[in-house]
C-alpha cells in the first residue's frame, strides 16, 4: 500500500483515539530521546527526564522530583495485554518495578488506558492507581476530506506566527526555551519557579523542523514568544499537541491561528485526519473548526509522594468515585464562579470524609 493511500484511507472514529494514543507515545518518546539520554552518567544527572524500558517491554518516562509533569507516563494503553502477548507471567514484578522507579524519582505516574482494557484497569486499581476525572469532548478529530472550511489564519499585525526550524534558525533553541515558560504559565502551575525552568530545559533540547517528526509553531509579539503548538505525524494521522497562549494574550484568536497553521501543515502533507486532546477552554474553539468528538481513554494516576494534600485527593477519588466527583464539580461550577466558595466547599467535604474515616 502506498504512503498516500495510508494517509488518506477511511478510519473509523472509534479507532482514531487508539491511533492518537500511539502517536502520543511516539511524541513523548521523541522528546525523551533528547531530554532523557546522556552520553555518560554525569551528563545523565543534568537531564530533565529519565527514560526506562521495563523488562524490554514497557516504555516509561519519569520527571525526577516533579509532583506533576506531562511526561510522567507509562507509554502503553493496555499493559496487561502487552504482557500477555509476550507470555510474561511476572506482571506483578513489572508493575512493582515501575512503582519503584517512580518512588526513587519522587514523581507520580500516569497511565492512559483504552476503554476495552478491563484487565489493565483491574491490575492498576490493585496497585493503588486511581482514575482521574475527564471532561466530555476531550478527544477530537478533523477530517480534511469532509470539511469545506477554509484554512487560513489572521492575527493582528503585531503578532507573527511561524514555524521553528533548528536547521536554519540560529535563535530556534532560545525560542523553544522561551516557550517552555509559556507552557508553564498557560497551564497555571503553582510553582512557576520550578516548572518554568523544567519545561524550558526539556524543550530547548528537542529538535524541531519541517523534516523532523515533530514540528513546532510559535506566536511572537514584541520579540517575545507568547504562544505555540506542536504537530506530529505518525501511525497515518496528524496530531496536535500543546496549544498554549499566555493568559494576557487569550481571546485574540492566536490559539485558533496556531491550530490552523498546524492544520495547514498536515493538509499539505496529504494527511486526511488530525486528532487532538482538547482542554476545557480549547474544546469550543475546535468545535468551531469542525472538529468532532471521539471516545476518550481513561487516565489513571499513582501518587508516589506522601504529602497529605495529594493523599486527600487520592482518598476522595477512591471513595467518591470519578463519575460522582465529575458531576459534583460541574454542579459547583454552575452554582458559582467564585474560587473561594469552591475552596470552602471542597474543604468541608474533605473534612467530612476524614472524620468518617477515623470514626
Short mmCIF file of C-alpha atoms in Angstrom, two decimals:
data_model
loop_
_atom_site.label_atom_id
_atom_site.label_comp_id
_atom_site.label_asym_id
_atom_site.label_seq_id
_atom_site.Cartn_x
_atom_site.Cartn_y
_atom_site.Cartn_z
CA UNK A 1 0.00 0.00 0.00
CA UNK A 2 1.41 3.41 -0.97
CA UNK A 3 2.08 6.13 1.59
CA UNK A 4 -0.64 8.31 0.06
CA UNK A 5 -3.25 5.56 0.44
CA UNK A 6 -2.24 5.02 4.07
CA UNK A 7 -2.63 8.72 4.84
CA UNK A 8 -5.98 9.08 3.08
CA UNK A 9 -7.73 5.80 3.94
CA UNK A 10 -11.01 5.72 5.86
CA UNK A 11 -10.55 5.34 9.61
CA UNK A 12 -13.44 4.67 11.95
CA UNK A 13 -13.71 7.33 14.70
CA UNK A 14 -13.54 4.61 17.35
CA UNK A 15 -10.07 3.68 16.04
CA UNK A 16 -8.80 7.26 15.94
CA UNK A 17 -8.39 7.51 19.71
CA UNK A 18 -6.12 4.45 19.69
CA UNK A 19 -4.07 5.95 16.86
CA UNK A 20 -3.89 9.23 18.76
CA UNK A 21 -2.52 7.46 21.84
CA UNK A 22 0.03 5.62 19.69
CA UNK A 23 1.02 8.94 18.15
CA UNK A 24 1.28 10.50 21.59
CA UNK A 25 3.58 7.66 22.62
CA UNK A 26 5.83 8.40 19.63
CA UNK A 27 5.68 12.10 20.50
CA UNK A 28 6.77 11.52 24.10
CA UNK A 29 9.49 9.06 23.12
CA UNK A 30 10.86 11.58 20.63
CA UNK A 31 11.01 14.20 23.40
CA UNK A 32 12.60 11.73 25.81
CA UNK A 33 15.29 10.70 23.34
CA UNK A 34 16.59 14.26 23.56
CA UNK A 35 15.72 15.16 27.14
CA UNK A 36 16.47 11.87 28.91
CA UNK A 37 19.53 10.43 27.21
CA UNK A 38 23.08 11.22 28.28
CA UNK A 39 26.40 10.11 26.85
CA UNK A 40 27.73 9.49 30.34
CA UNK A 41 26.47 9.23 33.90
CA UNK A 42 27.47 12.78 34.85
CA UNK A 43 25.58 14.20 31.87
CA UNK A 44 22.59 11.99 32.65
CA UNK A 45 22.30 13.65 36.06
CA UNK A 46 21.65 17.01 34.39
CA UNK A 47 18.87 15.74 32.13
CA UNK A 48 15.30 16.80 32.98
CA UNK A 49 13.74 13.42 32.07
CA UNK A 50 14.53 9.74 32.58
CA UNK A 51 13.54 7.06 30.08
CA UNK A 52 13.25 3.40 31.08
CA UNK A 53 12.07 0.34 29.21
CA UNK A 54 10.88 -2.08 31.88
CA UNK A 55 11.93 -5.67 31.08
CA UNK A 56 12.49 -4.56 27.45
CA UNK A 57 8.72 -4.27 27.19
CA UNK A 58 7.05 -1.23 28.76
CA UNK A 59 8.34 2.29 27.98
CA UNK A 60 8.16 4.74 30.89
CA UNK A 61 9.20 8.37 31.25
CA UNK A 62 9.93 9.95 34.62
CA UNK A 63 10.38 13.60 35.63
CA UNK A 64 12.53 13.49 38.79
CA UNK A 65 11.15 15.47 41.73
CA UNK A 66 8.26 16.89 39.69
CA UNK A 67 4.95 16.48 41.55
CA UNK A 68 3.19 16.84 38.21
CA UNK A 69 4.50 16.67 34.66
CA UNK A 70 3.05 15.75 31.29
CA UNK A 71 5.99 13.40 30.89
CA UNK A 72 5.50 11.20 33.96
CA UNK A 73 3.91 8.45 31.94
CA UNK A 74 3.66 4.74 31.25
CA UNK A 75 3.54 4.68 27.45
CA UNK A 76 1.28 1.70 26.96
CA UNK A 77 -2.53 1.84 26.82
CA UNK A 78 -3.03 -1.85 27.65
CA UNK A 79 -0.21 -3.07 29.87
CA UNK A 80 -1.89 -6.36 30.72
CA UNK A 81 -2.42 -7.29 27.08
CA UNK A 82 1.18 -6.39 26.21
CA UNK A 83 2.49 -8.67 28.95
CA UNK A 84 0.13 -11.46 27.88
CA UNK A 85 1.21 -11.05 24.26
CA UNK A 86 4.82 -11.74 25.23
CA UNK A 87 3.81 -14.53 27.63
CA UNK A 88 5.02 -12.71 30.71
CA UNK A 89 3.95 -14.35 33.94
CA UNK A 90 5.70 -11.76 36.12
CA UNK A 91 3.16 -8.95 35.82
CA UNK A 92 3.50 -8.06 39.49
CA UNK A 93 7.25 -7.77 39.12
CA UNK A 94 6.89 -5.37 36.19
CA UNK A 95 4.35 -3.15 37.94
CA UNK A 96 6.41 -3.10 41.13
CA UNK A 97 9.48 -2.07 39.12
CA UNK A 98 7.56 0.86 37.61
CA UNK A 99 6.38 1.96 41.05
CA UNK A 100 9.87 1.54 42.50
CA UNK A 101 11.32 3.88 39.87
CA UNK A 102 8.52 6.39 40.47
CA UNK A 103 9.35 6.29 44.17
CA UNK A 104 13.08 6.72 43.52
CA UNK A 105 12.42 9.71 41.26
CA UNK A 106 9.78 11.10 43.66
CA UNK A 107 7.16 11.62 40.97
CA UNK A 108 3.65 10.30 40.24
CA UNK A 109 2.89 8.04 37.29
CA UNK A 110 0.15 8.49 34.71
CA UNK A 111 -1.27 5.73 32.51
CA UNK A 112 -3.73 6.24 29.68
CA UNK A 113 -5.90 3.14 29.26
CA UNK A 114 -8.11 2.16 26.34
CA UNK A 115 -11.76 1.54 27.13
CA UNK A 116 -11.60 -2.19 26.36
CA UNK A 117 -8.57 -2.87 28.57
CA UNK A 118 -10.53 -4.23 31.52
CA UNK A 119 -7.71 -6.41 32.84
CA UNK A 120 -5.31 -3.46 32.77
CA UNK A 121 -7.79 -1.35 34.75
CA UNK A 122 -8.14 -4.15 37.31
CA UNK A 123 -4.36 -4.51 37.59
CA UNK A 124 -3.79 -0.77 38.04
CA UNK A 125 -6.50 -0.46 40.69
CA UNK A 126 -4.99 -3.38 42.56
CA UNK A 127 -1.77 -1.38 42.86
CA UNK A 128 -3.43 1.82 44.02
CA UNK A 129 -3.82 3.70 40.76
CA UNK A 130 -6.96 5.86 40.67
CA UNK A 131 -8.92 7.24 37.75
CA UNK A 132 -8.81 10.96 37.02
CA UNK A 133 -11.94 12.90 36.05
CA UNK A 134 -12.20 13.64 32.34
CA UNK A 135 -14.34 16.17 30.55
CA UNK A 136 -16.61 15.47 27.60
CA UNK A 137 -15.24 16.19 24.11
CA UNK A 138 -11.67 15.79 25.34
CA UNK A 139 -10.54 13.77 22.31
CA UNK A 140 -11.45 15.30 18.94
CA UNK A 141 -10.60 14.77 15.28
CA UNK A 142 -10.78 16.63 11.99
CA UNK A 143 -11.42 15.00 8.60
CA UNK A 144 -9.96 17.13 5.81
CA UNK A 145 -11.97 15.14 3.24
CA UNK A 146 -15.34 16.02 4.74
CA UNK A 147 -14.94 19.68 5.56
CA UNK A 148 -15.28 22.75 3.39
CA UNK A 149 -13.73 25.05 5.98
CA UNK A 150 -11.18 27.50 4.55
CA UNK A 151 -7.92 27.13 6.44
CA UNK A 152 -6.29 30.50 6.88
CA UNK A 153 -5.24 32.42 9.93
CA UNK A 154 -5.42 36.13 10.60
CA UNK A 155 -3.87 37.81 13.63
CA UNK A 156 -3.06 41.39 14.48
CA UNK A 157 -0.08 42.90 12.72
CA UNK A 158 1.98 42.97 15.92
CA UNK A 159 1.76 39.16 16.22
CA UNK A 160 3.82 36.90 13.99
CA UNK A 161 3.18 33.17 13.63
CA UNK A 162 5.84 30.99 12.06
CA UNK A 163 7.40 27.54 12.19
CA UNK A 164 10.60 26.87 14.10
CA UNK A 165 13.46 25.06 12.39
CA UNK A 166 16.63 24.03 14.20
CA UNK A 167 18.42 23.52 10.89
CA UNK A 168 18.03 27.09 9.62
CA UNK A 169 17.24 29.42 12.55
CA UNK A 170 20.03 30.46 14.91
CA UNK A 171 17.56 31.58 17.59
CA UNK A 172 15.49 28.38 17.48
CA UNK A 173 16.85 26.96 20.75
CA UNK A 174 16.19 30.26 22.53
CA UNK A 175 12.61 30.38 21.20
CA UNK A 176 11.94 26.84 22.41
CA UNK A 177 13.38 27.79 25.78
CA UNK A 178 11.01 30.79 25.98
CA UNK A 179 8.08 28.58 25.01
CA UNK A 180 8.76 26.31 27.99
CA UNK A 181 7.90 29.21 30.28
CA UNK A 182 4.78 29.97 28.22
CA UNK A 183 3.64 26.36 28.69
CA UNK A 184 4.12 26.62 32.44
CA UNK A 185 2.21 29.91 32.72
CA UNK A 186 -0.54 28.82 30.35
CA UNK A 187 -1.38 25.72 32.38
CA UNK A 188 -1.30 27.64 35.64
CA UNK A 189 1.33 25.64 37.52
CA UNK A 190 1.53 26.91 41.09
CA UNK A 191 5.33 26.82 41.24
CA UNK A 192 6.49 28.58 38.05
CA UNK A 193 9.96 29.00 39.51
CA UNK A 194 10.24 25.18 39.37
CA UNK A 195 8.16 24.21 36.35
CA UNK A 196 9.22 27.10 34.11
CA UNK A 197 12.90 26.08 34.03
CA UNK A 198 11.89 22.40 33.82
CA UNK A 199 9.78 22.72 30.65
CA UNK A 200 12.20 25.26 29.16
CA UNK A 201 15.04 22.78 29.74
CA UNK A 202 13.09 19.90 28.19
CA UNK A 203 12.02 21.72 25.04
CA UNK A 204 15.25 23.61 24.39
CA UNK A 205 16.84 20.19 23.78
CA UNK A 206 14.23 18.80 21.34
CA UNK A 207 14.94 19.21 17.62
CA UNK A 208 12.02 20.52 15.56
CA UNK A 209 11.51 21.48 11.94
CA UNK A 210 9.73 20.61 8.67
CA UNK A 211 11.83 17.45 8.22
CA UNK A 212 11.58 16.31 11.86
CA UNK A 213 8.91 14.02 13.37
CA UNK A 214 7.77 16.98 15.49
CA UNK A 215 7.01 20.38 14.01
CA UNK A 216 6.57 23.48 16.14
CA UNK A 217 4.76 26.76 15.50
CA UNK A 218 5.11 29.82 17.72
CA UNK A 219 3.42 33.19 18.08
CA UNK A 220 5.77 36.12 18.71
CA UNK A 221 4.87 39.63 19.87
CA UNK A 222 7.40 42.38 20.63
CA UNK A 223 10.13 39.81 20.03
CA UNK A 224 8.79 37.55 22.80
CA UNK A 225 7.14 34.14 22.47
CA UNK A 226 3.52 34.41 23.63
CA UNK A 227 2.21 31.06 22.40
CA UNK A 228 2.93 27.92 20.45
CA UNK A 229 1.91 24.40 19.49
CA UNK A 230 3.32 21.13 18.21
CA UNK A 231 2.16 18.79 15.48
CA UNK A 232 3.46 15.28 14.95
CA UNK A 233 2.90 12.76 12.19
CA UNK A 234 2.82 9.04 12.93
CA UNK A 235 0.60 5.98 12.52
CA UNK A 236 -1.13 7.50 9.49
CA UNK A 237 -2.60 10.57 11.23
CA UNK A 238 -1.50 14.04 12.29
CA UNK A 239 -1.81 15.01 15.95
CA UNK A 240 -1.90 18.45 17.51
CA UNK A 241 -0.33 18.97 20.94
CA UNK A 242 0.34 21.74 23.43
CA UNK A 243 -1.61 24.67 22.00
CA UNK A 244 -0.72 27.26 24.64
CA UNK A 245 -1.11 31.03 24.93
CA UNK A 246 -0.09 33.43 27.68
CA UNK A 247 -3.15 34.31 29.75
CA UNK A 248 -3.00 38.02 28.96
CA UNK A 249 -2.97 37.27 25.21
CA UNK A 250 -6.00 34.99 25.14
CA UNK A 251 -9.25 35.83 23.40
CA UNK A 252 -7.46 37.39 20.43
CA UNK A 253 -7.62 34.45 18.03
CA UNK A 254 -3.97 33.49 18.49
CA UNK A 255 -4.67 29.93 19.66
CA UNK A 256 -7.03 29.39 16.74
CA UNK A 257 -4.42 30.77 14.34
CA UNK A 258 -1.74 28.44 15.71
CA UNK A 259 -4.10 25.48 15.35
CA UNK A 260 -4.86 26.43 11.76
CA UNK A 261 -1.16 26.78 10.95
CA UNK A 262 -0.67 23.21 12.19
CA UNK A 263 -3.73 22.03 10.24
CA UNK A 264 -2.38 23.59 7.04
CA UNK A 265 0.93 21.75 7.51
CA UNK A 266 -0.96 18.45 7.85
CA UNK A 267 -3.08 19.11 4.79
CA UNK A 268 -0.01 20.00 2.71
CA UNK A 269 1.42 16.57 3.57
CA UNK A 270 -1.82 14.91 2.39
CA UNK A 271 -2.93 13.75 5.83
CA UNK A 272 -6.64 13.12 5.98
CA UNK A 273 -7.09 13.14 9.76
CA UNK A 274 -5.87 15.30 12.60
CA UNK A 275 -6.58 14.35 16.22
CA UNK A 276 -6.03 16.18 19.48
CA UNK A 277 -6.75 16.23 23.18
CA UNK A 278 -8.62 19.44 23.94
CA UNK A 279 -8.53 21.47 27.12
CA UNK A 280 -11.75 22.79 28.61
CA UNK A 281 -11.00 26.21 27.14
CA UNK A 282 -9.90 24.89 23.76
CA UNK A 283 -12.77 22.45 23.12
CA UNK A 284 -15.28 25.11 21.90
CA UNK A 285 -12.67 26.54 19.52
CA UNK A 286 -12.09 23.18 17.89
CA UNK A 287 -15.83 22.64 17.57
CA UNK A 288 -15.98 25.87 15.54
CA UNK A 289 -13.21 24.49 13.34
CA UNK A 290 -15.42 21.43 12.65
CA UNK A 291 -13.56 19.01 14.89
CA UNK A 292 -15.73 16.12 16.08
CA UNK A 293 -15.64 14.11 19.29
CA UNK A 294 -14.19 10.63 19.60
CA UNK A 295 -14.31 8.37 22.68
CA UNK A 296 -11.75 9.30 25.32
CA UNK A 297 -9.40 6.89 27.01
CA UNK A 298 -9.34 6.66 30.79
CA UNK A 299 -6.43 8.16 32.69
CA UNK A 300 -5.08 6.55 35.85
CA UNK A 301 -2.57 8.06 38.26
CA UNK A 302 -0.46 6.65 41.07
CA UNK A 303 0.84 9.24 43.53
CA UNK A 304 4.29 8.45 44.84
CA UNK A 305 4.62 11.30 47.33
CA UNK A 306 3.28 11.03 50.87
CA UNK A 307 2.22 14.69 51.00
CA UNK A 308 -1.10 14.94 52.85
CA UNK A 309 -2.86 17.03 50.21
CA UNK A 310 -2.13 14.51 47.47
CA UNK A 311 -3.33 11.68 49.68
CA UNK A 312 -6.60 13.52 50.36
CA UNK A 313 -7.18 13.86 46.62
CA UNK A 314 -6.48 10.15 46.24
CA UNK A 315 -8.87 9.27 49.07
CA UNK A 316 -11.63 11.41 47.56
CA UNK A 317 -11.29 9.87 44.13
CA UNK A 318 -11.27 6.34 45.51
CA UNK A 319 -14.15 6.81 47.97
CA UNK A 320 -16.43 9.10 45.97
CA UNK A 321 -15.71 7.67 42.55
CA UNK A 322 -14.64 9.53 39.45
CA UNK A 323 -18.12 9.85 37.92
CA UNK A 324 -19.68 11.34 41.07
CA UNK A 325 -16.74 13.69 41.52
CA UNK A 326 -17.11 14.93 37.94
CA UNK A 327 -20.81 15.57 38.50
CA UNK A 328 -20.13 17.40 41.75
CA UNK A 329 -17.52 19.64 40.10
CA UNK A 330 -20.00 20.57 37.37
CA UNK A 331 -22.66 21.46 39.96
CA UNK A 332 -20.22 23.70 41.84
CA UNK A 333 -19.18 25.43 38.61
CA UNK A 334 -22.81 26.17 37.79
CA UNK A 335 -23.54 27.50 41.29
CA UNK A 336 -20.66 29.92 41.47
CA UNK A 337 -17.51 31.03 39.71
CA UNK A 338 -16.11 32.31 42.98
CA UNK A 339 -12.89 30.40 43.64
CA UNK A 340 -13.11 30.98 47.38
CA UNK A 341 -16.56 29.39 47.55
CA UNK A 342 -15.27 26.33 45.68
CA UNK A 343 -12.31 26.00 48.04
CA UNK A 344 -14.51 26.29 51.15
CA UNK A 345 -16.96 23.67 49.87
CA UNK A 346 -14.07 21.38 48.98
CA UNK A 347 -12.54 21.75 52.44
CA UNK A 348 -15.86 20.91 54.08
CA UNK A 349 -16.16 17.72 52.01
CA UNK A 350 -12.59 16.71 52.77
CA UNK A 351 -13.21 17.29 56.48
CA UNK A 352 -16.34 15.15 56.43
CA UNK A 353 -14.50 12.24 54.79
CA UNK A 354 -11.56 12.48 57.17
CA UNK A 355 -13.92 12.43 60.18
CA UNK A 356 -15.77 9.47 58.64
CA UNK A 357 -12.53 7.54 58.16
CA UNK A 358 -11.39 7.94 61.76
CA UNK A 359 -14.72 7.30 63.50
#
